[in-house]
Short mmCIF file of C-alpha atoms in Angstrom, two decimals:
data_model
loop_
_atom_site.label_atom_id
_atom_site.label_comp_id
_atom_site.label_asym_id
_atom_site.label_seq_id
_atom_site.Cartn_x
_atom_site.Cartn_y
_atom_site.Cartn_z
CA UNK A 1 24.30 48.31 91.66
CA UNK A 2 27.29 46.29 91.59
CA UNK A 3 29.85 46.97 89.52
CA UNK A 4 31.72 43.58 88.22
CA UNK A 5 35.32 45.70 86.96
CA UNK A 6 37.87 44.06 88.27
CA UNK A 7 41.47 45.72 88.93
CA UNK A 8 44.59 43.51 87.35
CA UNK A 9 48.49 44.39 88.00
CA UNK A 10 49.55 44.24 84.75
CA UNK A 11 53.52 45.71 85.58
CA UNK A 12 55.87 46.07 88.20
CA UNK A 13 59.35 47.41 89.26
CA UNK A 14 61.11 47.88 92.61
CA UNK A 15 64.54 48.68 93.91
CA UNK A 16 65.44 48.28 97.39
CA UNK A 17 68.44 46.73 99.68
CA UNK A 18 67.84 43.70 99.01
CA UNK A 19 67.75 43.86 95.25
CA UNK A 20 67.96 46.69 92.34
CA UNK A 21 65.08 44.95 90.46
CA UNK A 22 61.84 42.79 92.19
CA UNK A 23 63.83 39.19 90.65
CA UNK A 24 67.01 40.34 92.81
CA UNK A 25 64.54 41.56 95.70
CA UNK A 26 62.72 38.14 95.69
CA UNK A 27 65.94 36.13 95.52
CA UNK A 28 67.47 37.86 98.12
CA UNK A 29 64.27 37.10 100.13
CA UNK A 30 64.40 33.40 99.18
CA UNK A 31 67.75 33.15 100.14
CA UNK A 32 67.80 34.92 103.12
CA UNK A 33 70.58 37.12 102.19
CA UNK A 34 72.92 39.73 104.16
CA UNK A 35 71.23 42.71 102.35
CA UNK A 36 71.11 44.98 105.37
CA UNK A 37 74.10 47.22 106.99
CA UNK A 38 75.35 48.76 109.55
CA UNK A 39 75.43 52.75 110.18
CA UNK A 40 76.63 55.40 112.42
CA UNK A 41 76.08 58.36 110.38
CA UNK A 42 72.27 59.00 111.12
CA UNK A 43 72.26 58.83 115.04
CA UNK A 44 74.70 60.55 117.09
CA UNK A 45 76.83 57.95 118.90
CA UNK A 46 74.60 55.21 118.36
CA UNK A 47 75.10 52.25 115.40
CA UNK A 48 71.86 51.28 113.58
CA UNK A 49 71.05 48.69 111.05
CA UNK A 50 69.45 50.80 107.87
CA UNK A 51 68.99 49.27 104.58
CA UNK A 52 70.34 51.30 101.45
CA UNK A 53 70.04 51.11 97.77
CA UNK A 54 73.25 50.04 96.30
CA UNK A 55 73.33 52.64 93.43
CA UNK A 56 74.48 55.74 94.04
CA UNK A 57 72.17 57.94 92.80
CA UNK A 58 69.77 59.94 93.71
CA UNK A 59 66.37 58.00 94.30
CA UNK A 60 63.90 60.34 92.39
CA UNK A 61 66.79 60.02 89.54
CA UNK A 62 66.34 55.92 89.17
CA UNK A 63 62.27 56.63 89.20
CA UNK A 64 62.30 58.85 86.52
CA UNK A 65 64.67 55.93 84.75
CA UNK A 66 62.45 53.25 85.72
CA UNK A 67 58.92 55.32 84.84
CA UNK A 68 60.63 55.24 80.95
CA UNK A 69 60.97 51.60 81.22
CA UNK A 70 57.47 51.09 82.07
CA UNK A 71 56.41 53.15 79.17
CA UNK A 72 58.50 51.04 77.20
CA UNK A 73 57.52 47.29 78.26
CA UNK A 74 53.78 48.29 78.83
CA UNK A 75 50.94 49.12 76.83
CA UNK A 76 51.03 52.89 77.48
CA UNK A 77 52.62 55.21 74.97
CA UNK A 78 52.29 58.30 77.77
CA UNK A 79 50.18 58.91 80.90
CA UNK A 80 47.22 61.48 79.94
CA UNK A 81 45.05 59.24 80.81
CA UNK A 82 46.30 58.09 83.63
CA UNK A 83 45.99 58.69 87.17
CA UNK A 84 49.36 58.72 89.35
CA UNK A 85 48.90 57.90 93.04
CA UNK A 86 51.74 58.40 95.70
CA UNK A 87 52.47 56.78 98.86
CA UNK A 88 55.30 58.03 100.90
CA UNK A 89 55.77 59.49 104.59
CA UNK A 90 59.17 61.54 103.78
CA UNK A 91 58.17 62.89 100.52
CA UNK A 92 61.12 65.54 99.86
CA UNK A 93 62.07 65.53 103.46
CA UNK A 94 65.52 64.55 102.45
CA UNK A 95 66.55 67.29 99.75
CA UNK A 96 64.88 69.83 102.75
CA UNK A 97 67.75 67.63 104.69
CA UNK A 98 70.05 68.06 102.23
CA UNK A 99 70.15 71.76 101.57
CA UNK A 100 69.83 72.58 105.45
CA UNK A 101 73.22 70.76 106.47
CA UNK A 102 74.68 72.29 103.13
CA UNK A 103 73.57 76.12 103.36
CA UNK A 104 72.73 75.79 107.72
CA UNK A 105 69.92 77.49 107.07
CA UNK A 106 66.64 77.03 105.73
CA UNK A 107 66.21 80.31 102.63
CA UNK A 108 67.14 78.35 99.74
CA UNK A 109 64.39 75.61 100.90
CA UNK A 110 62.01 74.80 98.21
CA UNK A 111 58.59 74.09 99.84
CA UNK A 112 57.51 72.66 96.78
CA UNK A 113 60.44 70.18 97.49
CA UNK A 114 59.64 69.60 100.82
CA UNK A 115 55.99 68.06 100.74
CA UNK A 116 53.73 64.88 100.73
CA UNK A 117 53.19 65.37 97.27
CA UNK A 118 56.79 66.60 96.24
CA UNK A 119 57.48 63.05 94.50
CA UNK A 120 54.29 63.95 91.76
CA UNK A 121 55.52 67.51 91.78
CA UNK A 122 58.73 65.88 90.51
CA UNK A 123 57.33 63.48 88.26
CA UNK A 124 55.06 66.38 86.58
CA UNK A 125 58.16 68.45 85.40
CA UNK A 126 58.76 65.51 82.94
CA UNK A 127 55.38 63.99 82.46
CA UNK A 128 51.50 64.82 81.83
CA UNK A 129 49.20 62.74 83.61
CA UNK A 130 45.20 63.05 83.95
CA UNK A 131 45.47 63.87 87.49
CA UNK A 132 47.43 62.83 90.91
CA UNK A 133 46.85 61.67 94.62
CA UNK A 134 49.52 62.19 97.09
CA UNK A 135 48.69 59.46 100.56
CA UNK A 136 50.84 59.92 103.52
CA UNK A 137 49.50 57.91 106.71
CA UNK A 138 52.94 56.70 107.76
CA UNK A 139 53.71 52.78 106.88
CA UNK A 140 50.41 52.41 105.29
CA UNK A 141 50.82 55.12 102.99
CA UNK A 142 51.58 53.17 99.53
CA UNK A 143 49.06 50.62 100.79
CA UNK A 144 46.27 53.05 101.06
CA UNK A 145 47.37 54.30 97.23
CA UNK A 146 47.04 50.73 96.19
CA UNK A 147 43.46 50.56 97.41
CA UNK A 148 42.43 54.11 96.28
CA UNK A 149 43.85 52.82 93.19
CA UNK A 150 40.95 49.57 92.83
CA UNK A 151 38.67 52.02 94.03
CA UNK A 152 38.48 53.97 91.22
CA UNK A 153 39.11 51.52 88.78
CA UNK A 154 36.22 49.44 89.50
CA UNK A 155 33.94 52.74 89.82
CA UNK A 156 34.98 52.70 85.71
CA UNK A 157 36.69 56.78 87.31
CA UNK A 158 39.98 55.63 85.39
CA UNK A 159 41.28 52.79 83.72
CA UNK A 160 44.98 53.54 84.36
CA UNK A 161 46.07 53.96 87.99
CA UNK A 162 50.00 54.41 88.25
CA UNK A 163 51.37 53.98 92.07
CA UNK A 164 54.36 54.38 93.46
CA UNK A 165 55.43 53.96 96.60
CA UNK A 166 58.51 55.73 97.52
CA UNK A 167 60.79 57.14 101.06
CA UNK A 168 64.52 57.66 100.92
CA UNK A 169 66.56 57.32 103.96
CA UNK A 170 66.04 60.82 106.26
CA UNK A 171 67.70 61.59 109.39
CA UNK A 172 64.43 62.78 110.33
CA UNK A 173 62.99 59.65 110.17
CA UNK A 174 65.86 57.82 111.85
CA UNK A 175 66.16 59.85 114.36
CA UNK A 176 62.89 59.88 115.17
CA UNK A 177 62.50 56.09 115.34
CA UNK A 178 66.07 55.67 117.52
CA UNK A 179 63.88 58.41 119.78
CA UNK A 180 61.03 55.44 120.18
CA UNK A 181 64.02 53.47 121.04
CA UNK A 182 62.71 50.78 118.45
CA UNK A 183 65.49 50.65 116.36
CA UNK A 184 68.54 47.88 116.06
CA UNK A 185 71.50 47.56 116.25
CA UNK A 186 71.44 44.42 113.89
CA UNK A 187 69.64 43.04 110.63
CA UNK A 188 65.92 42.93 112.47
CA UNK A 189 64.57 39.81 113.19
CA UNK A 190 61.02 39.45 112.93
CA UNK A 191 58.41 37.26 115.32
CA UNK A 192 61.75 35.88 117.04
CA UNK A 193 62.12 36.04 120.66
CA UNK A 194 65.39 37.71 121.21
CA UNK A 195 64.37 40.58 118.72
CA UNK A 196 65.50 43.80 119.12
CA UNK A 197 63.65 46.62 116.85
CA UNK A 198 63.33 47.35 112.78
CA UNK A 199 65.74 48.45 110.80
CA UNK A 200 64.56 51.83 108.57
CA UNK A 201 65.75 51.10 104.91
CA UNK A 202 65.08 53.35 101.59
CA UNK A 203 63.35 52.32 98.36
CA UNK A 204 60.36 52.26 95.69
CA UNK A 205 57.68 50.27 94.50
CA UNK A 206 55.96 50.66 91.07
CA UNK A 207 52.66 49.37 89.80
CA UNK A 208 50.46 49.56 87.12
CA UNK A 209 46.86 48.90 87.63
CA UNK A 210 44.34 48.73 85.01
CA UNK A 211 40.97 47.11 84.17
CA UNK A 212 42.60 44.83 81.72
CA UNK A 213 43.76 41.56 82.21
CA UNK A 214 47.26 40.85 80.56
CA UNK A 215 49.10 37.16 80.50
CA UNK A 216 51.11 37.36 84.04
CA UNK A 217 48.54 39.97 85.82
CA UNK A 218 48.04 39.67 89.33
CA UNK A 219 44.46 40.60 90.37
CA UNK A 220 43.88 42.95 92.97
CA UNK A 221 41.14 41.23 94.60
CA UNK A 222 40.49 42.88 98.06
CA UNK A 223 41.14 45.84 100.04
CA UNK A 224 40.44 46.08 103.97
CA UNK A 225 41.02 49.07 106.25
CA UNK A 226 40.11 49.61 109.95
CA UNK A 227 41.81 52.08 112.19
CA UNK A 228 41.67 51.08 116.38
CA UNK A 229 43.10 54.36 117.56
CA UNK A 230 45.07 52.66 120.46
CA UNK A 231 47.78 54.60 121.00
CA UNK A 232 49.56 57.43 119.16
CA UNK A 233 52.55 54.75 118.22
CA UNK A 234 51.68 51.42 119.20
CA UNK A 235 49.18 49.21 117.98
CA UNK A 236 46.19 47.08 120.07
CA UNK A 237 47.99 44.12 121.52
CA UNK A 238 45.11 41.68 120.86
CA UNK A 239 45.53 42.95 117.12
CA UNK A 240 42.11 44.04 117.08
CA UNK A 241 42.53 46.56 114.28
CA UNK A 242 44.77 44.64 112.18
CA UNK A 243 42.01 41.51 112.56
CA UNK A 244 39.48 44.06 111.58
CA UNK A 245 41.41 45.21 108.45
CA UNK A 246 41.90 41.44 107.65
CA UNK A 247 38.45 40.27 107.58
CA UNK A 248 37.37 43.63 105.62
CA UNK A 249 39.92 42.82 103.12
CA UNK A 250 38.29 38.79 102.75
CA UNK A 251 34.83 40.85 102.57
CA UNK A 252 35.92 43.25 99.81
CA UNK A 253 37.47 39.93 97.92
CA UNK A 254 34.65 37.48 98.48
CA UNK A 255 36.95 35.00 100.40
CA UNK A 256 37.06 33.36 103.68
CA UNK A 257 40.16 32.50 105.52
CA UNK A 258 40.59 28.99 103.54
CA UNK A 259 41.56 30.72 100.51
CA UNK A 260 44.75 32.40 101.83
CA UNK A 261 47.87 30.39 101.08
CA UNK A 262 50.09 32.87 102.41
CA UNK A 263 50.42 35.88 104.08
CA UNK A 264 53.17 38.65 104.20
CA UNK A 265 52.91 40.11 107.53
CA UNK A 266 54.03 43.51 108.31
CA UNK A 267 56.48 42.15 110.39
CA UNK A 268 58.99 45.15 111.66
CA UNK A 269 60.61 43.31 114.40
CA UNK A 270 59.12 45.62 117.15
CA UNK A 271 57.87 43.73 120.09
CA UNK A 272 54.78 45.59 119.83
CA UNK A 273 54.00 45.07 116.25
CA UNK A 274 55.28 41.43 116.61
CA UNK A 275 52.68 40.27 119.13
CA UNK A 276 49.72 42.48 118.01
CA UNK A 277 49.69 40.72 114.55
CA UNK A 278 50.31 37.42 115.34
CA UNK A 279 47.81 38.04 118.36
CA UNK A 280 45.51 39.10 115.33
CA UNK A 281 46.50 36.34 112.80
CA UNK A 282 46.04 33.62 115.59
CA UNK A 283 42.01 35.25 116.42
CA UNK A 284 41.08 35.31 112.78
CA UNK A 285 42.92 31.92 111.22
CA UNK A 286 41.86 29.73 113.72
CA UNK A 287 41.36 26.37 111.46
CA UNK A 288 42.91 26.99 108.22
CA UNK A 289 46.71 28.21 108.94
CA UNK A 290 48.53 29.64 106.39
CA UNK A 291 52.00 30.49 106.03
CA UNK A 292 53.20 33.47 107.91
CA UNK A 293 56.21 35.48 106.62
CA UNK A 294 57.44 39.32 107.09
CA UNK A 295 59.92 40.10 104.95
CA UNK A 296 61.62 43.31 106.19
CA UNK A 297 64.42 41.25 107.73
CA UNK A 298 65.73 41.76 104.25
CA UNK A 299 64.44 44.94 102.82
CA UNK A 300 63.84 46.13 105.96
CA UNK A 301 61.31 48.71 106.67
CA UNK A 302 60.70 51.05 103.99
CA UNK A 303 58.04 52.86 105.59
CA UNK A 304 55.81 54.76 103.09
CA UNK A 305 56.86 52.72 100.15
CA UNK A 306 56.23 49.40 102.02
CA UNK A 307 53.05 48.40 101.58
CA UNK A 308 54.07 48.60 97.22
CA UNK A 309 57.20 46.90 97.64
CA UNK A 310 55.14 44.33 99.43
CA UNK A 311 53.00 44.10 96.88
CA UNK A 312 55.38 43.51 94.14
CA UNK A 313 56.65 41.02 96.88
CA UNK A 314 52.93 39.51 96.89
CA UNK A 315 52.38 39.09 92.85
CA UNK A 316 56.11 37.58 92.80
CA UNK A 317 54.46 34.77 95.28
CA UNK A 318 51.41 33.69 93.24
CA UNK A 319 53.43 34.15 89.85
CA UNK A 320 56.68 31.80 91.23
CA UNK A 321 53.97 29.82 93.54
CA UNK A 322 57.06 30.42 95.83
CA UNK A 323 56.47 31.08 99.65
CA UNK A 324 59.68 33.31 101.14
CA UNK A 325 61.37 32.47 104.19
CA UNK A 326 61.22 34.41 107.10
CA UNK A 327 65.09 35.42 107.95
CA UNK A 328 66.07 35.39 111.36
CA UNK A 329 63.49 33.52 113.31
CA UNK A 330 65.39 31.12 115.20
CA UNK A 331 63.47 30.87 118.56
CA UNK A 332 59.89 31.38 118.54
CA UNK A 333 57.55 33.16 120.75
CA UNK A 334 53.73 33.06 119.75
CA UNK A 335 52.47 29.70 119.23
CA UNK A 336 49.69 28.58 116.58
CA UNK A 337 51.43 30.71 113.06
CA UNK A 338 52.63 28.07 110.74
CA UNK A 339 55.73 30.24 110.11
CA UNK A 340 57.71 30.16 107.12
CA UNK A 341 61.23 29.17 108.25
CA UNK A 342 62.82 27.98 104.77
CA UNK A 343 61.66 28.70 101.64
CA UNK A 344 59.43 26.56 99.93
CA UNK A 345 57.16 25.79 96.76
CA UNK A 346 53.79 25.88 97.01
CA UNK A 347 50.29 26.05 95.35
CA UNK A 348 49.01 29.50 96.30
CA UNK A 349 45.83 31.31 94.64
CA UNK A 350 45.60 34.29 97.19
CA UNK A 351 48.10 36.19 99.38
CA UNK A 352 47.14 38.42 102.33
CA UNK A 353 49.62 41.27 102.26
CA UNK A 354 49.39 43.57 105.85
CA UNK A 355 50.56 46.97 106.11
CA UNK A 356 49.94 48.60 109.41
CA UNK A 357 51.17 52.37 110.88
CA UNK A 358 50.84 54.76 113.92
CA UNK A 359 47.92 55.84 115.06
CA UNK A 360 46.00 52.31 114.35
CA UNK A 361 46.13 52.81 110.78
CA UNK A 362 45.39 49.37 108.98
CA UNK A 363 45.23 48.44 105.59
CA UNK A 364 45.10 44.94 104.45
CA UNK A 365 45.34 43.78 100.72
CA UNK A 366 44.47 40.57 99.37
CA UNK A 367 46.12 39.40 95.73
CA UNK A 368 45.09 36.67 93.24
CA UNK A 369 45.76 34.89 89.96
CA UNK A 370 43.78 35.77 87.33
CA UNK A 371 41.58 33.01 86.27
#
């Protein structure tokens, strides 16, 4: 039986580096602004490029500020009926962070704190909601929450899905990333030859997805996921999971490869991610080339919450039929990617957005206007 629900964006908010709401993220983007800085706090005698919010509070503090606006400027009154859905991959790692270095010890640790699913466990103490989903699977994590979220909309399980994706800047995570030796020294820059890694940055994404359709709602029209199980940290160099996830995504959406006017690559500056996608987005777009953009060389790489802020990133496309530059490529590698250098205007109906994480983790999402 198939079931003809679709699954409609109908609100958004974001804060990041390169903007406290999604119109100063997507300017900032456009304009291919300095938005990312320099650190030598997180990695012991080493400088690394990090992107952090500029207000100076506490991350889970602006949420709970930004989850009253929705309730506000959206149709809900409260959440009972709705189900929340989190993507991160630090969860409460930082507060565990936080009270370690303070106490130097671990007693007055909070496990509850600590987890996946401490970001819901926060939210709850202020708000009822039908149910929640935590989803950690690294960079794809808010991705993967985004399609759970379509999944059980259009089974007619719930008709309001509330994601968030959300990671605050951890030494854990830095660390752990300067230990890969992929990070850099400088704002990353994505798909160009002389790059030099990604640059870890903080952040949320929030979306509302329901089975209505509003004015200015996005559709969510396809969701593709494949997993190649490469290599523990590093993707398939011919791309064929993130090809995989792709064409799964055009399947799920009832497309083919013309449709896509742009995509918003995944893009961390890595030279491994770097060639693996384009390697993938060269196979699979063979005649109809759309633009190619990633976008972390302003946000940077907010891990867990990526593949939301992306999103937001994605709807902000099709609603300004605006295609962002790609900061920072000055001398190209890959042939065959009709890369966005400036930013342009453009008539775009569908946007591939690609989130992809260790382990061969894919997810691919595919976004439309409503018609």
């Amino acid at each position: 039986m198939k079931i003809n629900n679709n699954v409609f964006i109908n609100y958004f908010d974001s804060i990041s580096c390169a903007g406290n709401n999604p119109e100063e993220m997507f300017e900032s983007i456009c304009q291919k602004k300095d938005t990312i800085c320099i650190d030598s706090s997180y990695v012991k005698d080493k400088d690394v490029a990090i992107g952090k919010v500029s207000i100076k509070k506490d991350l889970n503090d602006i949420l709970l500020e930004r989850i009253e606006n929705l309730l506000l400027n959206t149709n809900l009154k409260d959440f009972k009926n709705t189900l929340l859905v989190i993507g991160s991959s630090v969860g409460g790692m930082n507060e565990t962070e936080r009270l370690f270095f303070k106490n130097k010890n671990y007693k007055k640790i909070n496990p509850k704190k600590h987890s996946i699913d401490a970001i819901s466990y926060f939210l709850k103490q202020k708000y009822k909601f039908y149910d929640d989903v935590s989803f950690s699977t690294a960079c794809t994590s808010s991705a993967n929450a985004l399609g759970y979220a379509k999944e059980v909309i259009l089974k007619g399980i719930y008709k309001n899905v509330l994601v968030i994706g959300i990671d605050s800047l951890s030494y854990t995570t830095v660390c752990g990333f300067s230990a890969l030796s992929v990070l850099s020294s400088k704002p990353c820059t994505p798909f160009d030859k002389n790059r030099e890694g990604m640059n870890v940055s903080e952040g949320f994404g929030i979306l509302l997805l329901q089975n209505i359709k509003e004015e200015n709602s996005i559709e969510l029209c396809g969701v593709g996921y494949s997993s190649d199980a490469h290599h523990m940290t590093q993707p398939h160099p011919d791309g064929i999971g993130a090809k995989k996830a792709m064409q799964n995504a055009l399947n799920d959406a009832s497309l083919t490869i013309d449709d896509i006017g742009y995509i918003n690559a995944h893009g961390t500056g890595t030279y491994a991610n770097d060639f693996s996608e384009l390697n993938a987005i060269n196979s699979l777009f063979v005649n109809k080339k759309p633009k190619v953009s990633s976008t972390k060389s302003v946000t940077g790489h907010s891990l867990g919450a990526a593949g939301a802020i992306e999103a937001i990133i994605s709807s902000m496309v099709l609603q300004k039929q605006t295609i962002p530059a790609n900061k920072g490529l000055n001398e190209i590698q890959i042939e065959g990617i009709n890369y966005s250098i400036e930013t342009t205007s453009s008539n775009v109906n569908y946007v591939l957005s690609n989130s992809f994480a260790f382990g061969g983790n894919n997810v691919s999402l595919i976004f439309g206007l409503t018609k």
